[in-house]
Coordinates of C-alpha atoms in Angstrom, one line a residue:
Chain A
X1 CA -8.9 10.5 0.7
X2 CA -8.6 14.5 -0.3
X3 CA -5.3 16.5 -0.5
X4 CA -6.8 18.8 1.4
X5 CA -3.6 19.3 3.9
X6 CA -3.0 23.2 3.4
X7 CA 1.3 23.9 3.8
X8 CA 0.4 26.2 6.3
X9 CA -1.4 24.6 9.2
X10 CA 1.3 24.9 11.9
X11 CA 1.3 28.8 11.3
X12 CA -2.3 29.2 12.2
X13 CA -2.3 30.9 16.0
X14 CA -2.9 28.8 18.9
X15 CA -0.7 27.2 22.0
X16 CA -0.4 23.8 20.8
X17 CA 0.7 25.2 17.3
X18 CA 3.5 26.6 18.6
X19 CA 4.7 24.1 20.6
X20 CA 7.9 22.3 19.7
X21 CA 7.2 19.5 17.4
X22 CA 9.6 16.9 18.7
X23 CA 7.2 17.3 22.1
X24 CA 4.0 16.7 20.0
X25 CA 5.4 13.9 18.0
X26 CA 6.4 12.1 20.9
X27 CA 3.5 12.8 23.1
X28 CA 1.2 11.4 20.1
X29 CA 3.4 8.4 19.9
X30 CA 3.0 8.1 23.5
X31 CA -0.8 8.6 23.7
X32 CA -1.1 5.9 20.8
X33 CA 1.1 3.0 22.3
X34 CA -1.1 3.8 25.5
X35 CA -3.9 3.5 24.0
X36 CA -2.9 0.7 21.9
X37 CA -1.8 -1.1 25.1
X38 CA -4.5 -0.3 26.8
X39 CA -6.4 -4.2 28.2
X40 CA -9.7 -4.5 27.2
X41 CA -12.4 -3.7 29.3
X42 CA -10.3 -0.9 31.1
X43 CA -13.2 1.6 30.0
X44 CA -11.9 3.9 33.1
X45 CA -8.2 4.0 31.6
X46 CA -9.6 4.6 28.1
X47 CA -12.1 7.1 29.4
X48 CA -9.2 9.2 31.0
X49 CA -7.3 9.1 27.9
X50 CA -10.3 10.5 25.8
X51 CA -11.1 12.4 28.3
X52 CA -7.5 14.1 27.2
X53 CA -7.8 14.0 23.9
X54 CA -10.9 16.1 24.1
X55 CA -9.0 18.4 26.3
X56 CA -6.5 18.5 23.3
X57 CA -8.7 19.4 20.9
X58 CA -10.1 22.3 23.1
X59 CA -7.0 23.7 24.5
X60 CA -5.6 23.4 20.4
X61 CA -9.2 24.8 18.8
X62 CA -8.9 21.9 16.3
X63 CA -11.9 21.8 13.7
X64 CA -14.3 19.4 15.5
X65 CA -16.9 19.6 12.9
X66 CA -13.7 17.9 10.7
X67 CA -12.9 15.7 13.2
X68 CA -16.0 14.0 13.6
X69 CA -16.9 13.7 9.6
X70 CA -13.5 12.3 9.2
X71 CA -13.7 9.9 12.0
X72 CA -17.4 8.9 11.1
X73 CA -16.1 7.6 7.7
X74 CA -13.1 5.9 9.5
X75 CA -15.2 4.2 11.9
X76 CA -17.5 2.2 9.5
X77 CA -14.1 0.5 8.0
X78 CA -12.9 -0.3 11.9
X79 CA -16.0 -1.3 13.2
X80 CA -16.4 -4.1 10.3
X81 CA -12.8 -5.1 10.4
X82 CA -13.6 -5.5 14.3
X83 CA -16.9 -7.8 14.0
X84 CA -14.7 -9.6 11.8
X85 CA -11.8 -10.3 14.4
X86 CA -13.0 -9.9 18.0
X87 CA -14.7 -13.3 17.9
X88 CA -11.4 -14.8 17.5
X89 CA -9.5 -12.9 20.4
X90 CA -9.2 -14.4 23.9
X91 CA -10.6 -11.9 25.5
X92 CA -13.7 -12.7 23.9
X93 CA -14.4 -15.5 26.7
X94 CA -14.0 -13.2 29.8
X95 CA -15.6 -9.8 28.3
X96 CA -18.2 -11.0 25.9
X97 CA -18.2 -10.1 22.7
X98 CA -19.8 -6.3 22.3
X99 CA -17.3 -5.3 24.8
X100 CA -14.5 -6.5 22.4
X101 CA -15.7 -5.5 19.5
X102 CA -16.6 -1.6 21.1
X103 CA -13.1 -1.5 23.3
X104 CA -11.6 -2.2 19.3
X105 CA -13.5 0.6 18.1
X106 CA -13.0 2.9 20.9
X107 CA -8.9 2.4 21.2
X108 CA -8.9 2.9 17.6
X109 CA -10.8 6.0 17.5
X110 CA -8.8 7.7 20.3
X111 CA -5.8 6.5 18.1
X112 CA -6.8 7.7 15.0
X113 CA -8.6 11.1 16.2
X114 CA -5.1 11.9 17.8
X115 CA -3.3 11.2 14.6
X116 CA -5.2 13.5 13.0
X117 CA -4.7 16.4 15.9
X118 CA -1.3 16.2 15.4
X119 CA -1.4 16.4 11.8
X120 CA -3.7 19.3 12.7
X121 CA -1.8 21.4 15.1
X122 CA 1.7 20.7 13.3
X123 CA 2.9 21.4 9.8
X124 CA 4.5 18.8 8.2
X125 CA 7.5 20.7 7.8
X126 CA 7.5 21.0 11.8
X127 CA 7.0 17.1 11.7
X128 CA 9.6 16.1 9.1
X129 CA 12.3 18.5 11.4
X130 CA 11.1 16.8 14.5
X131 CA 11.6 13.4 12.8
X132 CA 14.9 14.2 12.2
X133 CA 15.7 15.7 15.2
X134 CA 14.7 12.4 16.6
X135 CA 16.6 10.1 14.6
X136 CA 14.7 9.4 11.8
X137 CA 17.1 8.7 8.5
X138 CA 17.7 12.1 6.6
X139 CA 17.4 10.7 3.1
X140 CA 13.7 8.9 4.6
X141 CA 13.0 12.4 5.9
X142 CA 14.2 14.4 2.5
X143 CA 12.3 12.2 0.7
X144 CA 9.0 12.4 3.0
X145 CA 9.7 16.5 2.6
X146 CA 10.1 16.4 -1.4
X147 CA 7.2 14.0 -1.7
X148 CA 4.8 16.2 0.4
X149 CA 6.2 19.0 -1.7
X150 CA 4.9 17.5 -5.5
X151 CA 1.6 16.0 -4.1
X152 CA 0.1 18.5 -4.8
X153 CA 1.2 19.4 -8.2
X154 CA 1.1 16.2 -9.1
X155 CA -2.7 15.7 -7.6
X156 CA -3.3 19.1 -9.9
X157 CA -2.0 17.2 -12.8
X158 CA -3.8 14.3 -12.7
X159 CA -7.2 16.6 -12.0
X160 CA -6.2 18.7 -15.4
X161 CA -5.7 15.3 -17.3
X162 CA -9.0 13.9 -16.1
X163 CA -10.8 17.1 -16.4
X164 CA -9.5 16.7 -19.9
X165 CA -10.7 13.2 -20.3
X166 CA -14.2 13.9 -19.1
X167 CA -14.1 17.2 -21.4
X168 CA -13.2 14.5 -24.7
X169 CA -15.2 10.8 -23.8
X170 CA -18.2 9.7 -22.7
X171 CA -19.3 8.4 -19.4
X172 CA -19.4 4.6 -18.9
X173 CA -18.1 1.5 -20.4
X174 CA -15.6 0.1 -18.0
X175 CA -13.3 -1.6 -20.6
X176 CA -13.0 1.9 -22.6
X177 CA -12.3 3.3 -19.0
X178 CA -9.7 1.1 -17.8
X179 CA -7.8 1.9 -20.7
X180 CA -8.5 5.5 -20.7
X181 CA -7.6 5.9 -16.7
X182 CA -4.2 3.0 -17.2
X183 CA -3.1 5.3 -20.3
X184 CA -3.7 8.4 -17.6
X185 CA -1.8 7.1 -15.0
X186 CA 0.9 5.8 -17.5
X187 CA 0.8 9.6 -18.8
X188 CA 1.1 10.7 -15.2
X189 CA 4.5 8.3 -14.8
X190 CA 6.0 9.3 -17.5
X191 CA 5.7 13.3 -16.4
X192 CA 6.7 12.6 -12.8
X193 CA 9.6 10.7 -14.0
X194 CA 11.0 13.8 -16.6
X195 CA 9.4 16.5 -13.8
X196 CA 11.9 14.4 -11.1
X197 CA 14.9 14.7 -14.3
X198 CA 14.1 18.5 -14.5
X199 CA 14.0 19.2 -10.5
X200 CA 16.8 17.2 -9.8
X201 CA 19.3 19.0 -12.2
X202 CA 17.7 22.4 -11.2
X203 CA 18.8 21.2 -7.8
X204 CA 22.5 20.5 -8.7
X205 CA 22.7 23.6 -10.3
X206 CA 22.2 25.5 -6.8
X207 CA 24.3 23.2 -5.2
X208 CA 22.6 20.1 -4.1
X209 CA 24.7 17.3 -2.5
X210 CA 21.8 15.1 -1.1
X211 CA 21.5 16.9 2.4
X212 CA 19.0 19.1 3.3
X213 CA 20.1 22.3 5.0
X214 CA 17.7 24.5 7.5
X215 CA 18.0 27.4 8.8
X216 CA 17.1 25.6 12.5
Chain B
X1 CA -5.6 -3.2 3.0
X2 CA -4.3 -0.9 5.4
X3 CA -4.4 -2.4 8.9
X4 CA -5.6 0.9 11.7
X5 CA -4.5 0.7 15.1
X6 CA -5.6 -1.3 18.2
X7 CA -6.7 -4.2 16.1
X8 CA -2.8 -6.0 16.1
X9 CA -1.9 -7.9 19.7
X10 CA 0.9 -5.2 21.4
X11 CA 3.2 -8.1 20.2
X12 CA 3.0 -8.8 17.1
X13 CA 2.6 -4.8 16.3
X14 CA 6.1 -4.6 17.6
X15 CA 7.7 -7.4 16.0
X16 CA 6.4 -6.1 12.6
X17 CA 7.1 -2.9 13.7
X18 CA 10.8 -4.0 14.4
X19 CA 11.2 -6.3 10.9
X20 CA 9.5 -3.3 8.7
X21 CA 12.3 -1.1 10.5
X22 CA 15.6 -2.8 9.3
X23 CA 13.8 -3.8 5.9
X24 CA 13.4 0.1 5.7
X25 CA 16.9 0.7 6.8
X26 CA 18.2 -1.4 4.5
X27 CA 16.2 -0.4 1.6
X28 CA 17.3 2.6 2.5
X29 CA 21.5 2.0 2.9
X30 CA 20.9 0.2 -0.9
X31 CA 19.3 2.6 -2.8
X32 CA 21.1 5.6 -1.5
X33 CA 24.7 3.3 -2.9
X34 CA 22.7 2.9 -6.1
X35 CA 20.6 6.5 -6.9
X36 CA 23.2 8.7 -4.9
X37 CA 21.9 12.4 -4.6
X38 CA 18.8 11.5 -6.9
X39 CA 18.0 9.7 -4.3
X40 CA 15.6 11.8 -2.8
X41 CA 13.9 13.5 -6.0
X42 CA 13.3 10.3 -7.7
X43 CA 12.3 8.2 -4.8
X44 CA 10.1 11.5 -3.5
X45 CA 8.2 12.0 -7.3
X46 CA 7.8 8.4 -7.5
X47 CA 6.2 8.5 -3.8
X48 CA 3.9 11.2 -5.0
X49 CA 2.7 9.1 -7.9
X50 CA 2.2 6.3 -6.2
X51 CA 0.2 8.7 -4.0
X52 CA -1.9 10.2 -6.5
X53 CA -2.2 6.8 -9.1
X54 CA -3.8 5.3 -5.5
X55 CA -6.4 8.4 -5.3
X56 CA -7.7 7.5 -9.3
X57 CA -10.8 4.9 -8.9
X58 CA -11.4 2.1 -11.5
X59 CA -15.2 1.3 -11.9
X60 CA -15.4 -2.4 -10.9
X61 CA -19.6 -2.5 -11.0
X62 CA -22.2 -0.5 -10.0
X63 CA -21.2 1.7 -7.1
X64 CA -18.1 -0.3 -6.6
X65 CA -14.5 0.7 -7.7
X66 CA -10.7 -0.1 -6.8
X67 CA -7.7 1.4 -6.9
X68 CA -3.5 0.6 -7.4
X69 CA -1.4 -0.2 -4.9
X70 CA 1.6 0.4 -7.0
X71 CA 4.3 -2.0 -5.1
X72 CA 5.0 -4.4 -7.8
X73 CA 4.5 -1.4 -10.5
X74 CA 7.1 1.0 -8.2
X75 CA 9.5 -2.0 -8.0
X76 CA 9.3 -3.0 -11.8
X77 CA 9.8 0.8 -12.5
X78 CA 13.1 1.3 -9.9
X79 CA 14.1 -2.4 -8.7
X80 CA 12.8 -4.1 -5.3
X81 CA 14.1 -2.0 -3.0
X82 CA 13.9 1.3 -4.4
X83 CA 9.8 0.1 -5.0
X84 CA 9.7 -0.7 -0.7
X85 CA 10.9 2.7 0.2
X86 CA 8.4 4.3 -2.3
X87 CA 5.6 2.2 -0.4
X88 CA 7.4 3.5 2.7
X89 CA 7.0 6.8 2.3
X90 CA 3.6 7.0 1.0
X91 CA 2.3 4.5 3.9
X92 CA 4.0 7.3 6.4
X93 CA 2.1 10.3 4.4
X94 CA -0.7 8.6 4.6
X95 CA -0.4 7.7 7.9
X96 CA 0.6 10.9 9.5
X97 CA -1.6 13.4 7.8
X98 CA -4.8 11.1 6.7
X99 CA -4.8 8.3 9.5
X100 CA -4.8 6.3 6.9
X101 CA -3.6 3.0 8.6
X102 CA -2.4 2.9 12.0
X103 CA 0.6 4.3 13.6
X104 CA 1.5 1.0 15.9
X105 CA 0.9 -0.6 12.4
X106 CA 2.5 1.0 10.2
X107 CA 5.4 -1.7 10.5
X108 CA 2.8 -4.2 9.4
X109 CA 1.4 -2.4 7.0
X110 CA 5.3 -1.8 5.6
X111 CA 5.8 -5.5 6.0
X112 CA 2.6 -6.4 3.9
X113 CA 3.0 -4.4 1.1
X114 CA 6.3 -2.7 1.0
X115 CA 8.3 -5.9 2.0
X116 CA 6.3 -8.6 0.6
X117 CA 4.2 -6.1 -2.3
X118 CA 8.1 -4.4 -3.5
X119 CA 10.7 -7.0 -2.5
X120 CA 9.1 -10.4 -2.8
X121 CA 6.9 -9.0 -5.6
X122 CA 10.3 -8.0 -7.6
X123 CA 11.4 -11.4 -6.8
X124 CA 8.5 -13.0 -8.5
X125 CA 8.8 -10.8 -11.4
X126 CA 12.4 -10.8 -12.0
X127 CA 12.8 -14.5 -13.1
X128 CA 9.9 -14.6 -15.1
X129 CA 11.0 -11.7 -17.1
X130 CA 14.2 -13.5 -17.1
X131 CA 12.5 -16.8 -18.5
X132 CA 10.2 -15.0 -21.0
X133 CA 12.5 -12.3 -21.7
X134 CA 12.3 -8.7 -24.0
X135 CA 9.2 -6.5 -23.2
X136 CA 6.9 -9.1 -23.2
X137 CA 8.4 -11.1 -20.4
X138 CA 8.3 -7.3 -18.5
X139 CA 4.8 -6.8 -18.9
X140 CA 3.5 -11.0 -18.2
X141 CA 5.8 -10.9 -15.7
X142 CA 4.8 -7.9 -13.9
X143 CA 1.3 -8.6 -14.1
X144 CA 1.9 -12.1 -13.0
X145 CA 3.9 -10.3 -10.0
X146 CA 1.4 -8.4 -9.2
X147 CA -1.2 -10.9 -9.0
X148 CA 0.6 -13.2 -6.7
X149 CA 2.4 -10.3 -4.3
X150 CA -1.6 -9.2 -3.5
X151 CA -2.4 -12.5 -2.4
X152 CA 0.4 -13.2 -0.3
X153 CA 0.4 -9.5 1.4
X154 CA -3.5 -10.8 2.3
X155 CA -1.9 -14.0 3.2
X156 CA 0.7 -12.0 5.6
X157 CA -2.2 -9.6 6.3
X158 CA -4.2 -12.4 7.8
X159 CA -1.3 -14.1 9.9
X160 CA -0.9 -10.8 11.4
X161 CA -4.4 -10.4 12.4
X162 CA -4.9 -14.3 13.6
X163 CA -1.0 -13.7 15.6
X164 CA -3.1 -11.0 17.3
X165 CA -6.4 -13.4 18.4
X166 CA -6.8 -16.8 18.6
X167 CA -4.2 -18.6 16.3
X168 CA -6.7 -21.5 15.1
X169 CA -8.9 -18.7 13.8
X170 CA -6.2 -18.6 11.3
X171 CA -8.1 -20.5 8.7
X172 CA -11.0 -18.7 8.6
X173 CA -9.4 -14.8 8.0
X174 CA -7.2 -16.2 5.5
X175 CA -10.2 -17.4 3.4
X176 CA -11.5 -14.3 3.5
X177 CA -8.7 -12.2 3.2
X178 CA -7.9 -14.8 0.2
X179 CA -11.1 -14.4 -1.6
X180 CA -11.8 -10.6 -1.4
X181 CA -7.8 -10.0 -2.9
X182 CA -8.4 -12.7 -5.0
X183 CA -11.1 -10.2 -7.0
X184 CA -8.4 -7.7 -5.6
X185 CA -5.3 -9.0 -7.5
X186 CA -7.2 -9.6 -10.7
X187 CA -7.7 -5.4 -10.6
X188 CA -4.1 -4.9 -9.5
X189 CA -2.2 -7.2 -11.7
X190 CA -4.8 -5.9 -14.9
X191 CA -4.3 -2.1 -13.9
X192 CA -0.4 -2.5 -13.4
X193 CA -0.3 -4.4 -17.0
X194 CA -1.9 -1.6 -18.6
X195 CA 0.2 0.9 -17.1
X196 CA 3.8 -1.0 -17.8
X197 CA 2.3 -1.8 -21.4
X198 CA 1.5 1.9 -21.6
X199 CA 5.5 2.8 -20.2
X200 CA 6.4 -0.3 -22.9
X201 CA 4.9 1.9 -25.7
X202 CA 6.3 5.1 -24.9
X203 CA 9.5 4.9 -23.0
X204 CA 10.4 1.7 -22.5
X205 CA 13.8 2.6 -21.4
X206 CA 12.5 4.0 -17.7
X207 CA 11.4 0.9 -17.0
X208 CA 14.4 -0.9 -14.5
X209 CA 17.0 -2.9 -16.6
X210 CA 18.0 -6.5 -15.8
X211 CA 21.5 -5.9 -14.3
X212 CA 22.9 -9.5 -15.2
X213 CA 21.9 -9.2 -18.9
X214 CA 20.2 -6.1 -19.9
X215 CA 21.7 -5.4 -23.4
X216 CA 21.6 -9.3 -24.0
X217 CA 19.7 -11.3 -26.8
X218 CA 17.0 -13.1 -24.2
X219 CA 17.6 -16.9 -24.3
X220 CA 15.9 -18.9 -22.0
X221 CA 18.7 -21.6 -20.5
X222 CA 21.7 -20.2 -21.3
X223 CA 23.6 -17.1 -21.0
X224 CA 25.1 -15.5 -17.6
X225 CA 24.4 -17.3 -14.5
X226 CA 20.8 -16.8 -13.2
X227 CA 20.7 -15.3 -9.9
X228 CA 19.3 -18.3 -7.7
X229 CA 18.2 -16.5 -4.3
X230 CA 15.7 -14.3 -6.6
X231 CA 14.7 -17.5 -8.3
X232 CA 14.4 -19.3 -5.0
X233 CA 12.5 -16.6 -3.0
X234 CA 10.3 -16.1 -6.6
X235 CA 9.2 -19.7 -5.9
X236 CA 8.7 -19.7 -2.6
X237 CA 6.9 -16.4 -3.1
X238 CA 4.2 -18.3 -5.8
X239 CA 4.1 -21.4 -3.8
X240 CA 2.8 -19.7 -0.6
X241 CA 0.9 -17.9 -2.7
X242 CA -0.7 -20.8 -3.8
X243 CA -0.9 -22.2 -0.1
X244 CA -2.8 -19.2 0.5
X245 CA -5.7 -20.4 -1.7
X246 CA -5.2 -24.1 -0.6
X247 CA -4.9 -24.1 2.7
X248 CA -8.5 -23.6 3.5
X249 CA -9.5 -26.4 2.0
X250 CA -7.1 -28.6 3.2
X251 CA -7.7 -27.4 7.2
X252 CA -10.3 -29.6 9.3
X253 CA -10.6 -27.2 12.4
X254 CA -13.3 -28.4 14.5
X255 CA -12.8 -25.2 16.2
X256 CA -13.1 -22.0 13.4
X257 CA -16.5 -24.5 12.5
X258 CA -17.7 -24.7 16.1
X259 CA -17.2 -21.3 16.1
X260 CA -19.1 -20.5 12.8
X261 CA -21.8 -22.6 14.5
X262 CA -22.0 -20.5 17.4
X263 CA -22.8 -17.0 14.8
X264 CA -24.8 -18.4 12.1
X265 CA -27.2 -15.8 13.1
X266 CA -24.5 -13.3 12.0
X267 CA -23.3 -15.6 8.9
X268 CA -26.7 -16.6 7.6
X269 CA -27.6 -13.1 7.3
X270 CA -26.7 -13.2 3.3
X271 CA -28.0 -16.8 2.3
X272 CA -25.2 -18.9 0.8
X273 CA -26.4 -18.1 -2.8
X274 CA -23.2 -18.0 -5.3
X275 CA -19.8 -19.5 -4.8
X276 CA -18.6 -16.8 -7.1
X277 CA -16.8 -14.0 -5.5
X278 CA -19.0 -10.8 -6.7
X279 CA -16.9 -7.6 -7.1
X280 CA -16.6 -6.0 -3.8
X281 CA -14.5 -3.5 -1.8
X282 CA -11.7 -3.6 0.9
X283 CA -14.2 -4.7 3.8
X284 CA -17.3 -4.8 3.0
X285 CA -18.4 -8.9 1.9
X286 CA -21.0 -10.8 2.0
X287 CA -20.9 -13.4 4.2
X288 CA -22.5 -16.8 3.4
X289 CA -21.1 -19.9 5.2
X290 CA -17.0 -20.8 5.8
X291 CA -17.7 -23.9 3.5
X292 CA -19.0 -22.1 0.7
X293 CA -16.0 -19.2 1.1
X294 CA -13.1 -21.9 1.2
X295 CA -14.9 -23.4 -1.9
X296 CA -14.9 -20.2 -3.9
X297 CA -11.2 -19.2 -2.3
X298 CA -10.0 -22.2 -4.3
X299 CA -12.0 -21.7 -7.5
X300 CA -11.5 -17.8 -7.0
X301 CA -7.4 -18.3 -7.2
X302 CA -7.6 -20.9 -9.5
X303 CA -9.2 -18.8 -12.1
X304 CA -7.5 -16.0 -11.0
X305 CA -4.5 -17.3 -12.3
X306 CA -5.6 -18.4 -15.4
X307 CA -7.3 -15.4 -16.0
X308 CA -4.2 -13.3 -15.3
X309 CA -1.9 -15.7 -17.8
X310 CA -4.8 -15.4 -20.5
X311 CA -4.9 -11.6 -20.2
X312 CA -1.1 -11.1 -19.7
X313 CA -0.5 -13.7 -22.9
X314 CA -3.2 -10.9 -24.5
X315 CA -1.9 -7.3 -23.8
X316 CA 1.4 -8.8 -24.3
X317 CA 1.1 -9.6 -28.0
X318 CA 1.8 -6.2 -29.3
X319 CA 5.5 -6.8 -28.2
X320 CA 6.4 -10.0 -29.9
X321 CA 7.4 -7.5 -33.1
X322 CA 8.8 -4.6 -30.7
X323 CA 10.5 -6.3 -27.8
X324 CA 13.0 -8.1 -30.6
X325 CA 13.1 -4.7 -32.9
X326 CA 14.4 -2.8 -29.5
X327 CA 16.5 -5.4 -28.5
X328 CA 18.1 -5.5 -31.7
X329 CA 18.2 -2.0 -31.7
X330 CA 19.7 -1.9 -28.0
X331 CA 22.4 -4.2 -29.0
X332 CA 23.2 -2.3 -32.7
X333 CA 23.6 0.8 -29.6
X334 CA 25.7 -1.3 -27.4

């Protein structure tokens, strides 16, 4: 996993990018549950649904090269997790058990290719304001918005401290390491903890009362 | 462990879904009375950690390495609910901008190792620190926590995934689930030792304080009434636990052995060499026959356990001197 999610995604130009998030989140949440859903051995239904997805990804100029890499790597996990629990489905007696294990694969891939569309064509700012707009607690969302927000600073952190670490140790021995990376990520505890000190009492003194105010 | 879409039954994704919901809602109701308006810094940097602590890899062998999880750290750190809404918020993240677990899941996934991971876990830890007491009984506990919460998400994990197919398959995933976290848990509760002892050693005072007695001398038996539901669901919690491992061996299913029959092209594929789990992965095992796997589920929790009390008992020697000089020092304070 790479915190590779640039802040400015949903600015990029395009039709779906501008669309209003609330419709996107909800039209991925419906696309999933279809999917999802979906009986198995419907290949025409779950054809139909990628053959939308695809459209998607056209009509939105989402990075297929990205896509595909992403999904190839996801796919390996799902496909074993599959062999290992089709044989125990029911389904298993009427279909035969390639067609359960590939309808697994296939629903899950439209699933998880769409998931990452959204997070795509959206910013996550868009997607935290349509959350909300939609009911999702505001303290869940705030926190969802501040946590985005010091990922990446603290993902810089912890590549300074173990840039640091390589610069000072040698490679190998796993009992030195465990102790070296558990002292890191003690380290890296004890600075988000004083950082989250420091931020919030720079956010009382401009007035913070625990909402978040937008300007939409 | 996260579970990805389409694999759950429609069902039992929306009971989960439904159960993870009000345990977030009322996570969320308790620690916004408790934290206030810190409510979303803390719980956000604590989310981000978790994040990024998940992202550093342990080498386990050659080519193979694991990672945190952080529940049981995040609810020793901020209490059990406060930890679930941390594991909340970084399950979402992940979710939503890596596809990292599935969105029909994500209430599973929540219930696994927010729920189970955070508030069971805390439950497991709290009246063993209780019963061992000062920084010692922070850190065993803790680890011991940590150990026990892995197993039982993968015991949860697996009821999920057997709810979703044939429910006398159930036998068969939880061996499996069982012995991979067993090698799991061992990583988990070792890392999240090392990390608390680390927090022990520098700022011991971030770590969450006992509410019924934390400025207390720590005498096992006596002192202010225990509270029983934590001690009660911190049994039940290590006794399923324990069932997790057991179970397998006790279950005579002609069925998850027919059935085993039936694929022994696909199980013989890795000859049945070593009952002893070998350091693996999330998914990937190898896959010699469901005796040999319920065996070495049993011998793998078995010495799990003691292996987690033996290295606990170790890392927690440090504090026999310094959990009593801080405790006297926190009472001189008081």
């Amino acid at each position: 996993m790479r915190l590779d999610a640039p802040d400015d995604r949903g600015k990029r130009a395009g039709p779906v990018h501008r669309l209003d998030a609330r419709y996107k989140l909800l039209f991925t949440l419906a696309f999933v549950i279809a999917v999802v859903a979906t009986p198995i051995g419907q290949w025409r239904v779950l054809g139909s649904l990628g053959l939308l997805l695809a459209l998607l990804v056209g009509i939105s100029g989402a990075p297929v090269r990205s896509l595909v890499l992403r999904w190839a790597g996801f796919a390996l996990v799902v496909g074993f997790l599959a062999v290992m629990v089709a044989p125990g489905l029911p389904a298993r007696a009427s279909h035969g058990l390639v067609t359960v294990i590939l309808s697994i694969v296939v629903k899950n891939s439209l699933a998880f290719l769409m998931m990452l569309v959204l997070a795509t064509v959206t910013s996550w700012l868009d997607l935290l304001q349509a959350m909300r707009q939609l009911g999702v607690p505001r303290v869940l969302v705030a926190t969802l918005q501040f946590m985005e927000r010091y990922l990446h600073v603290l993902g810089e952190e912890l590549a300074r401290m173990s840039q640091a670490r390589r610069a000072r140790s040698f490679q190998g021995g796993s009992i030195l390491s465990w102790r070296l990376l558990t002292g890191m990520l003690g380290m890296l505890l004890l600075r988000s903890f004083e950082r989250a000190e420091r931020v919030h009492s720079a956010m009382l003194a401009r007035g913070w009362d625990g909402t978040i105010r937008t300007l939409d | 462990m996260h579970i990805p879409d389409a694999v759950l039954d429609p069902r039992v994704a929306a009971l989960t879904g439904i159960l993870g919901a009000a345990g977030l809602f009322y996570g969320l109701k308790s620690v916004e009375g408790q934290l206030k308006e810190r409510t979303t810094s803390l719980m956000g940097m604590m989310s981000a950690f978790i994040f990024a602590a998940q992202m550093v890899n342990f080498p386990v062998g050659p080519g193979v390495s694991g990672h945190l999880l952080g529940s049981v750290l995040a609810a020793a750190m901020l209490g059990p609910w406060a930890g679930a809404v941390v594991i909340a918020a970084v399950l979402i993240v992940q979710c939503f901008l890596f596809g990292d677990g599935g969105l029909t899941a994500l209430g599973a996934n929540f219930v696994n190792m927010g729920l189970i991971g955070s508030v069971v876990g805390y439950a497991i830890y709290a009246p063993i620190r209780r019963w061992i007491g000062g920084q010692r009984g922070i850190l065993i506990a803790a680890m011991i926590a940590a150990w026990f919460t892995v197993l039982l998400a993968a015991g949860a994990c697996a009821a999920e995934l057997s709810a979703s197919g044939n429910h006398r398959d159930f036998f068969r995933v939880l061996s499996w689930m069982a012995l991979v976290h067993a090698l799991i848990g061992l990583g988990e509760a070792i890392i999240t030792g090392l990390v608390v002892r680390f927090i022990l050693l520098t700022r011991p005072d971030l770590i969450e304080q006992d509410p019924t007695f934390a400025l207390e001398p720590q005498v096992p038996g006596d002192g202010p009434p225990r509270r029983w539901l934590a001690t009660i669901l911190g049994g039940l919690g290590v006794a399923l636990a324990v069932v997790v491992f057991l179970s397998p061996l006790a279950s005579e299913l002609p069925d998850g052995l027919e059935f085993v029959g039936q694929r022994i092209g696909f199980l013989a594929a890795e000859s049945p060499s070593s009952p002893i789990p070998v350091p693996m992965p999330d998914y990937q095992l190898p896959l010699p026959s469901l005796e040999h796997v319920k065996a070495a589920t049993a011998v793998a929790g078995l010495v799990g356990t003691l292996v987690v009390f033996a290295v606990s008992w170790g890392l927690a020697r440090v504090f026999s001197g310094a959990g009593r000089r801080s405790e006297r020092a926190s009472a001189d304070a008081a």
